[in-house]
PDB file of C-alpha atoms and ligand atoms in Angstrom:
ATOM      1  CA  MET A  87     114.297  85.454  86.107  1.00 48.00           C
ATOM      2  CA  SER A  88     115.649  81.580  88.497  1.00 50.00           C
ATOM      3  CA  LEU A  89     115.927  81.787  91.880  1.00 49.00           C
ATOM      4  CA  LYS A  90     119.087  81.385  91.338  1.00 53.00           C
ATOM      5  CA  THR A  91     120.357  84.807  89.594  1.00 60.00           C
ATOM      6  CA  ARG A  92     117.684  86.396  91.848  1.00 84.00           C
ATOM      7  CA  LYS A  93     119.257  89.183  94.119  1.00 90.00           C
ATOM      8  CA  GLY A  94     119.521  88.449  97.810  1.00 95.00           C
ATOM      9  CA  PHE A  95     118.001  90.662 100.692  1.00 96.00           C
ATOM     10  CA  ILE A  96     118.891  92.844 103.169  1.00 97.00           C
ATOM     11  CA  PHE A  97     117.353  92.548 106.632  1.00 98.00           C
ATOM     12  CA  VAL A  98     117.961  95.524 108.603  1.00 98.00           C
ATOM     13  CA  ILE A  99     117.400  95.273 112.430  1.00 98.00           C
ATOM     14  CA  SER A 100     117.632  98.205 114.746  1.00 98.00           C
ATOM     15  CA  GLY A 101     115.762  98.607 118.480  1.00 97.00           C
ATOM     16  CA  PRO A 102     118.066  99.954 121.395  1.00 95.00           C
ATOM     17  CA  SER A 103     120.559  98.149 123.539  1.00 92.00           C
ATOM     18  CA  GLY A 104     119.481  95.757 125.468  1.00 92.00           C
ATOM     19  CA  SER A 105     115.656  94.707 122.748  1.00 94.00           C
ATOM     20  CA  GLY A 106     117.294  91.901 121.797  1.00 95.00           C
ATOM     21  CA  LYS A 107     118.107  92.536 118.022  1.00 96.00           C
ATOM     22  CA  THR A 108     121.493  90.770 118.115  1.00 95.00           C
ATOM     23  CA  THR A 109     120.067  87.577 119.308  1.00 95.00           C
ATOM     24  CA  ILE A 110     117.093  87.691 117.730  1.00 97.00           C
ATOM     25  CA  ALA A 111     119.706  88.112 114.340  1.00 97.00           C
ATOM     26  CA  LYS A 112     122.036  85.607 115.716  1.00 94.00           C
ATOM     27  CA  ARG A 113     118.725  82.732 115.769  1.00 95.00           C
ATOM     28  CA  LEU A 114     117.757  83.638 112.539  1.00 95.00           C
ATOM     29  CA  LEU A 115     120.750  82.133 111.001  1.00 94.00           C
ATOM     30  CA  THR A 116     120.535  79.153 112.351  1.00 92.00           C
ATOM     31  CA  GLN A 117     117.235  78.438 111.716  1.00 88.00           C
ATOM     32  CA  PRO A 118     117.326  75.224 109.698  1.00 87.00           C
ATOM     33  CA  ARG A 119     115.472  76.181 106.731  1.00 84.00           C
ATOM     34  CA  LEU A 120     117.908  79.531 106.490  1.00 85.00           C
ATOM     35  CA  LYS A 121     121.450  78.366 107.546  1.00 83.00           C
ATOM     36  CA  GLY A 122     123.888  79.136 105.094  1.00 85.00           C
ATOM     37  CA  ARG A 123     121.337  81.324 102.987  1.00 91.00           C
ATOM     38  CA  ILE A 124     122.036  83.824 104.962  1.00 94.00           C
ATOM     39  CA  ILE A 125     124.773  85.626 106.208  1.00 94.00           C
ATOM     40  CA  LYS A 126     125.899  88.570 109.030  1.00 95.00           C
ATOM     41  CA  PRO A 127     128.571  90.268 107.758  1.00 95.00           C
ATOM     42  CA  VAL A 128     130.920  92.254 110.748  1.00 97.00           C
ATOM     43  CA  SER A 129     130.345  95.028 111.041  1.00 97.00           C
ATOM     44  CA  PHE A 130     133.992  97.492 112.126  1.00 98.00           C
ATOM     45  CA  THR A 131     133.759  99.226 115.412  1.00 98.00           C
ATOM     46  CA  THR A 132     136.469 101.049 117.947  1.00 98.00           C
ATOM     47  CA  ARG A 133     134.173 100.294 120.834  1.00 96.00           C
ATOM     48  CA  PRO A 134     135.967  97.780 123.012  1.00 95.00           C
ATOM     49  CA  LYS A 135     135.557  94.294 123.506  1.00 93.00           C
ATOM     50  CA  ARG A 136     132.540  93.384 125.789  1.00 89.00           C
ATOM     51  CA  PRO A 137     132.908  89.684 128.258  1.00 86.00           C
ATOM     52  CA  GLY A 138     132.600  86.827 125.390  1.00 88.00           C
ATOM     53  CA  GLU A 139     132.215  88.850 122.608  1.00 92.00           C
ATOM     54  CA  LYS A 140     135.001  87.582 119.453  1.00 96.00           C
ATOM     55  CA  GLN A 141     137.339  88.866 116.965  1.00 98.00           C
ATOM     56  CA  GLY A 142     135.837  88.967 113.421  1.00 97.00           C
ATOM     57  CA  LYS A 143     132.317  87.022 115.105  1.00 95.00           C
ATOM     58  CA  ASP A 144     130.437  89.921 116.937  1.00 95.00           C
ATOM     59  CA  TYR A 145     132.409  93.145 115.082  1.00 97.00           C
ATOM     60  CA  CYS A 146     136.090  93.526 113.582  1.00 98.00           C
ATOM     61  CA  PHE A 147     137.554  95.513 117.041  1.00 98.00           C
ATOM     62  CA  VAL A 148     139.687  98.219 115.697  1.00 98.00           C
ATOM     63  CA  SER A 149     142.092 100.898 116.988  1.00 98.00           C
ATOM     64  CA  ALA A 150     140.210 104.505 116.068  1.00 98.00           C
ATOM     65  CA  ARG A 151     143.541 104.741 113.533  1.00 98.00           C
ATOM     66  CA  GLU A 152     142.531 102.035 111.770  1.00 98.00           C
ATOM     67  CA  PHE A 153     138.682 102.885 111.530  1.00 98.00           C
ATOM     68  CA  ASP A 154     139.914 106.307 109.583  1.00 98.00           C
ATOM     69  CA  ARG A 155     142.376 104.419 107.051  1.00 98.00           C
ATOM     70  CA  LEU A 156     139.411 102.015 105.956  1.00 98.00           C
ATOM     71  CA  LEU A 157     137.698 105.384 106.092  1.00 98.00           C
ATOM     72  CA  LYS A 158     140.316 106.753 103.598  1.00 98.00           C
ATOM     73  CA  GLU A 159     140.109 103.069 101.734  1.00 97.00           C
ATOM     74  CA  LYS A 160     136.367 103.452 100.869  1.00 96.00           C
ATOM     75  CA  LYS A 161     135.855 100.547 102.402  1.00 96.00           C
ATOM     76  CA  ILE A 162     133.308 101.080 104.893  1.00 97.00           C
ATOM     77  CA  LEU A 163     130.097 101.588 103.222  1.00 96.00           C
ATOM     78  CA  GLU A 164     128.220 103.604 106.008  1.00 97.00           C
ATOM     79  CA  HIS A 165     129.044 104.558 109.127  1.00 98.00           C
ATOM     80  CA  THR A 166     128.152 105.801 112.865  1.00 98.00           C
ATOM     81  CA  ARG A 167     128.982 107.276 115.895  1.00 97.00           C
ATOM     82  CA  TYR A 168     127.380 105.887 119.179  1.00 95.00           C
ATOM     83  CA  LEU A 169     128.462 106.626 122.239  1.00 93.00           C
ATOM     84  CA  GLY A 170     131.815 108.310 121.580  1.00 95.00           C
ATOM     85  CA  TYR A 171     132.510 105.055 119.457  1.00 97.00           C
ATOM     86  CA  ASP A 172     132.832 104.239 115.632  1.00 98.00           C
ATOM     87  CA  TYR A 173     130.697 101.505 113.947  1.00 98.00           C
ATOM     88  CA  GLY A 174     131.075 100.914 109.847  1.00 98.00           C
ATOM     89  CA  THR A 175     129.393  97.993 107.644  1.00 97.00           C
ATOM     90  CA  PRO A 176     131.980  96.891 105.229  1.00 96.00           C
ATOM     91  CA  ARG A 177     131.910  98.201 101.357  1.00 92.00           C
ATOM     92  CA  ASP A 178     132.077  94.822  99.988  1.00 91.00           C
ATOM     93  CA  SER A 179     129.242  93.259 102.819  1.00 88.00           C
ATOM     94  CA  VAL A 180     126.359  94.228 101.073  1.00 91.00           C
ATOM     95  CA  GLU A 181     127.049  93.099  96.863  1.00 90.00           C
ATOM     96  CA  ARG A 182     129.285  90.098  97.732  1.00 91.00           C
ATOM     97  CA  VAL A 183     125.657  88.788  99.677  1.00 93.00           C
ATOM     98  CA  ILE A 184     122.955  89.528  97.385  1.00 93.00           C
ATOM     99  CA  ASN A 185     124.605  89.257  94.031  1.00 93.00           C
ATOM    100  CA  LYS A 186     125.424  85.815  95.401  1.00 92.00           C
ATOM    101  CA  GLY A 187     121.464  84.764  95.566  1.00 93.00           C
ATOM    102  CA  GLN A 188     122.400  84.729  99.869  1.00 94.00           C
ATOM    103  CA  HIS A 189     120.879  87.060 101.925  1.00 96.00           C
ATOM    104  CA  ALA A 190     121.813  89.810 104.914  1.00 96.00           C
ATOM    105  CA  VAL A 191     121.345  90.199 108.278  1.00 97.00           C
ATOM    106  CA  PHE A 192     123.131  93.924 109.557  1.00 97.00           C
ATOM    107  CA  CYS A 193     122.441  95.016 113.024  1.00 98.00           C
ATOM    108  CA  LEU A 194     122.897  98.843 112.450  1.00 98.00           C
ATOM    109  CA  ASP A 195     121.435 102.047 114.046  1.00 97.00           C
ATOM    110  CA  LEU A 196     118.555 104.579 113.110  1.00 97.00           C
ATOM    111  CA  SER A 197     120.956 106.092 110.392  1.00 97.00           C
ATOM    112  CA  GLY A 198     122.822 102.766 109.031  1.00 98.00           C
ATOM    113  CA  ALA A 199     119.343 101.419 108.496  1.00 98.00           C
ATOM    114  CA  ALA A 200     118.029 104.850 106.956  1.00 97.00           C
ATOM    115  CA  PHE A 201     120.997 104.336 104.374  1.00 97.00           C
ATOM    116  CA  ILE A 202     120.486 100.684 103.638  1.00 97.00           C
ATOM    117  CA  LYS A 203     116.763 101.372 102.711  1.00 97.00           C
ATOM    118  CA  LYS A 204     117.722 104.498 100.476  1.00 97.00           C
ATOM    119  CA  ALA A 205     120.626 102.527  99.005  1.00 96.00           C
ATOM    120  CA  TYR A 206     118.942  99.692  98.557  1.00 95.00           C
ATOM    121  CA  PRO A 207     115.052 100.335  98.285  1.00 96.00           C
ATOM    122  CA  ASP A 208     113.789  96.903  96.521  1.00 94.00           C
ATOM    123  CA  ARG A 209     116.107  94.732  98.203  1.00 95.00           C
ATOM    124  CA  ALA A 210     116.336  95.823 101.901  1.00 97.00           C
ATOM    125  CA  ILE A 211     113.444  95.233 104.462  1.00 98.00           C
ATOM    126  CA  THR A 212     114.022  97.375 107.852  1.00 98.00           C
ATOM    127  CA  ILE A 213     112.665  96.046 111.172  1.00 98.00           C
ATOM    128  CA  PHE A 214     112.338  97.475 114.573  1.00 98.00           C
ATOM    129  CA  VAL A 215     112.392  95.888 117.396  1.00 98.00           C
ATOM    130  CA  LYS A 216     111.140  97.696 120.943  1.00 97.00           C
ATOM    131  CA  PRO A 217     111.810  96.077 124.378  1.00 95.00           C
ATOM    132  CA  PRO A 218     108.595  95.689 126.588  1.00 94.00           C
ATOM    133  CA  SER A 219     109.435  98.547 128.683  1.00 93.00           C
ATOM    134  CA  LEU A 220     112.910 100.739 128.793  1.00 91.00           C
ATOM    135  CA  ASP A 221     112.666  99.157 132.935  1.00 92.00           C
ATOM    136  CA  VAL A 222     112.948  95.958 131.124  1.00 92.00           C
ATOM    137  CA  ALA A 223     116.026  97.406 127.950  1.00 92.00           C
ATOM    138  CA  LYS A 224     118.140  97.914 131.294  1.00 90.00           C
ATOM    139  CA  LYS A 225     117.927  94.793 133.135  1.00 90.00           C
ATOM    140  CA  ARG A 226     119.387  93.262 129.995  1.00 89.00           C
ATOM    141  CA  ILE A 227     122.178  95.173 129.780  1.00 87.00           C
ATOM    142  CA  LEU A 228     122.980  95.036 133.438  1.00 86.00           C
ATOM    143  CA  LEU A 229     122.733  90.638 132.749  1.00 85.00           C
ATOM    144  CA  ARG A 230     123.813  91.176 129.130  1.00 80.00           C
ATOM    145  CA  SER A 231     127.739  92.310 131.689  1.00 72.00           C
ATOM    146  CA  ASN A 232     127.471  93.201 135.163  1.00 69.00           C
ATOM    147  CA  LYS A 233     131.073  95.278 134.868  1.00 74.00           C
ATOM    148  CA  THR A 234     129.030  97.698 132.226  1.00 78.00           C
ATOM    149  CA  PRO A 235     129.537 100.803 134.406  1.00 85.00           C
ATOM    150  CA  PRO A 236     126.253 103.276 134.981  1.00 87.00           C
ATOM    151  CA  GLU A 237     127.358 106.268 133.457  1.00 90.00           C
ATOM    152  CA  GLU A 238     126.945 104.104 130.734  1.00 89.00           C
ATOM    153  CA  VAL A 239     123.784 102.141 130.804  1.00 89.00           C
ATOM    154  CA  TYR A 240     122.199 105.557 131.440  1.00 90.00           C
ATOM    155  CA  ARG A 241     123.823 107.398 128.159  1.00 92.00           C
ATOM    156  CA  ARG A 242     122.746 103.771 126.466  1.00 92.00           C
ATOM    157  CA  MET A 243     118.832 104.886 127.796  1.00 92.00           C
ATOM    158  CA  ARG A 244     118.854 108.309 126.713  1.00 91.00           C
ATOM    159  CA  VAL A 245     119.692 107.336 123.465  1.00 93.00           C
ATOM    160  CA  ALA A 246     117.583 104.243 123.534  1.00 93.00           C
ATOM    161  CA  GLY A 247     114.330 106.952 124.174  1.00 90.00           C
ATOM    162  CA  GLU A 248     115.290 108.942 120.457  1.00 90.00           C
ATOM    163  CA  GLU A 249     115.386 105.453 118.731  1.00 94.00           C
ATOM    164  CA  LEU A 250     112.006 104.302 120.361  1.00 95.00           C
ATOM    165  CA  ARG A 251     110.694 107.885 118.552  1.00 94.00           C
ATOM    166  CA  SER A 252     112.156 106.483 115.149  1.00 94.00           C
ATOM    167  CA  ALA A 253     109.641 103.302 115.228  1.00 96.00           C
ATOM    168  CA  GLY A 254     107.779 104.351 112.515  1.00 96.00           C
ATOM    169  CA  SER A 255     109.673 104.741 109.811  1.00 96.00           C
ATOM    170  CA  TYR A 256     110.834 100.891 109.774  1.00 98.00           C
ATOM    171  CA  ASP A 257     108.813  98.478 107.296  1.00 98.00           C
ATOM    172  CA  TYR A 258     108.345  96.073 110.265  1.00 98.00           C
ATOM    173  CA  CYS A 259     107.822  96.854 114.337  1.00 98.00           C
ATOM    174  CA  LEU A 260     108.151  94.185 116.936  1.00 98.00           C
ATOM    175  CA  VAL A 261     107.671  93.591 120.627  1.00 97.00           C
ATOM    176  CA  ASN A 262     110.464  91.302 122.192  1.00 97.00           C
ATOM    177  CA  ASP A 263     108.582  90.676 125.121  1.00 96.00           C
ATOM    178  CA  ASN A 264     109.037  86.623 124.745  1.00 96.00           C
ATOM    179  CA  LEU A 265     111.920  85.980 122.869  1.00 95.00           C
ATOM    180  CA  ASN A 266     110.467  82.864 120.641  1.00 96.00           C
ATOM    181  CA  LYS A 267     107.862  84.435 120.231  1.00 98.00           C
ATOM    182  CA  VAL A 268     109.637  87.004 118.465  1.00 97.00           C
ATOM    183  CA  ILE A 269     111.673  84.980 116.593  1.00 96.00           C
ATOM    184  CA  LYS A 270     108.905  83.189 115.255  1.00 96.00           C
ATOM    185  CA  GLU A 271     107.713  86.827 113.465  1.00 98.00           C
ATOM    186  CA  ALA A 272     111.226  87.603 112.639  1.00 97.00           C
ATOM    187  CA  LYS A 273     111.610  84.672 110.852  1.00 95.00           C
ATOM    188  CA  GLU A 274     107.755  84.485 109.267  1.00 95.00           C
ATOM    189  CA  ILE A 275     108.986  88.116 107.551  1.00 97.00           C
ATOM    190  CA  VAL A 276     112.692  86.838 106.189  1.00 96.00           C
ATOM    191  CA  ARG A 277     110.484  83.209 104.988  1.00 93.00           C
ATOM    192  CA  TRP A 278     107.682  86.153 103.840  1.00 93.00           C
ATOM    193  CA  ALA A 279     110.407  87.880 101.626  1.00 93.00           C
ATOM    194  CA  ILE A 280     112.366  84.956 100.338  1.00 91.00           C
ATOM    195  CA  TYR A 281     109.278  83.133  99.466  1.00 85.00           C
ATOM    196  CA  GLN A 282     107.312  85.842  97.941  1.00 77.00           C
TER     197      GLN A 282
HETATM  198  P1  5GP B 214     126.657  97.738 120.744  1.00 79.75           P
HETATM  199  O1  5GP B 214     127.360  98.634 121.116  1.00 79.75           O
HETATM  200  O2  5GP B 214     125.189  98.009 121.636  1.00 79.75           O
HETATM  201  O3  5GP B 214     127.219  96.564 120.164  1.00 79.75           O
HETATM  202  O4  5GP B 214     126.203  98.857 119.342  1.00 79.75           O
HETATM  203  C1  5GP B 214     126.069 100.066 119.390  1.00 79.75           C
HETATM  204  C2  5GP B 214     124.623 100.551 118.052  1.00 79.75           C
HETATM  205  O5  5GP B 214     125.580 101.109 117.140  1.00 79.75           O
HETATM  206  C3  5GP B 214     123.677  99.250 118.011  1.00 79.75           C
HETATM  207  O6  5GP B 214     122.539 100.501 117.480  1.00 79.75           O
HETATM  208  C4  5GP B 214     124.725  98.611 117.394  1.00 79.75           C
HETATM  209  O7  5GP B 214     122.993  98.122 116.153  1.00 79.75           O
HETATM  210  C5  5GP B 214     124.815 100.220 115.853  1.00 79.75           C
HETATM  211  N1  5GP B 214     125.415  99.189 114.610  1.00 79.75           N
HETATM  212  C6  5GP B 214     126.234  98.084 114.803  1.00 79.75           C
HETATM  213  N2  5GP B 214     127.392  97.965 114.067  1.00 79.75           N
HETATM  214  C7  5GP B 214     126.529  99.343 113.193  1.00 79.75           C
HETATM  215  C8  5GP B 214     127.324  99.623 112.291  1.00 79.75           C
HETATM  216  O8  5GP B 214     127.761  98.836 110.863  1.00 79.75           O
HETATM  217  N3  5GP B 214     126.687 100.793 111.013  1.00 79.75           N
HETATM  218  C9  5GP B 214     125.697 102.022 112.070  1.00 79.75           C
HETATM  219  N4  5GP B 214     125.303 102.423 111.498  1.00 79.75           N
HETATM  220  N5  5GP B 214     125.212 100.846 113.471  1.00 79.75           N
HETATM  221  C10 5GP B 214     125.845  99.990 113.261  1.00 79.75           C
END
C-alpha cells in the first residue's frame, strides 16, 4: 500500500483535569513536521464555555436539547457524561480524517478512549498523561481560571483519582512534570507510529 492511500492514526490523549493533555494535543498540531497532517476534531459539549475558549475551536458548545438532537440523528460516534455535562465525538470526524491518510488527535475521557481503541484497534494509539501529583493538577486547574468554583475543583479532583487508576490500560503513560519533556515524548510516539 502506498503512503498516499494508507489510513491515518488516531491518537487519543486522556488524563485528569490539570494533567496538561489539551496543551500537549494543541502543541502536536503545530509541530513543523506534523503541521497539516494531524487534525484535532472538535467535540460537542453542553458544558459552559470557560474564559478564553472559542466556539468551534475548543469545543462546539451546544444546548442539552441540541445535543439530544445530534444523538438522535446519529451524528455522535461516542459520548460521555462528565460532572453533569455531555461530551460527544462527531461521528464523521474519525473516518473523514483517517481515510484521507491524515491523523487525528482527540482528548477524551476513559470511556471515549476505550471506545475508540475497540472500534479502531489497528489505528488507535492511546496515551495517558499523569500530573506529577494531584496537588499540582489542582493548582493548574486554579491557574486556568480563578473563577472555577471550589466545588467543581473538588469534583474534578475526585474524578482524577478514579482516572489515575486506569492509566495501565493505555498504550503509553507519560508524566507531565515538565511540559517540554512531555511534548517531546508525545511527539516521539506520534512520529514512531507514523513513520514505522
Ligand atoms: P473538560 O470539561 O475538562 O474540557 O472535559 C472533561 C472531560 O471530558 C475530559 O476528560 C475530556 O478529555 C473529556 N472529553 C472531551 N470531549 C469528549 C468527547 O467527545 N468524548 C469523550 N468521551 N470525552 C470527552
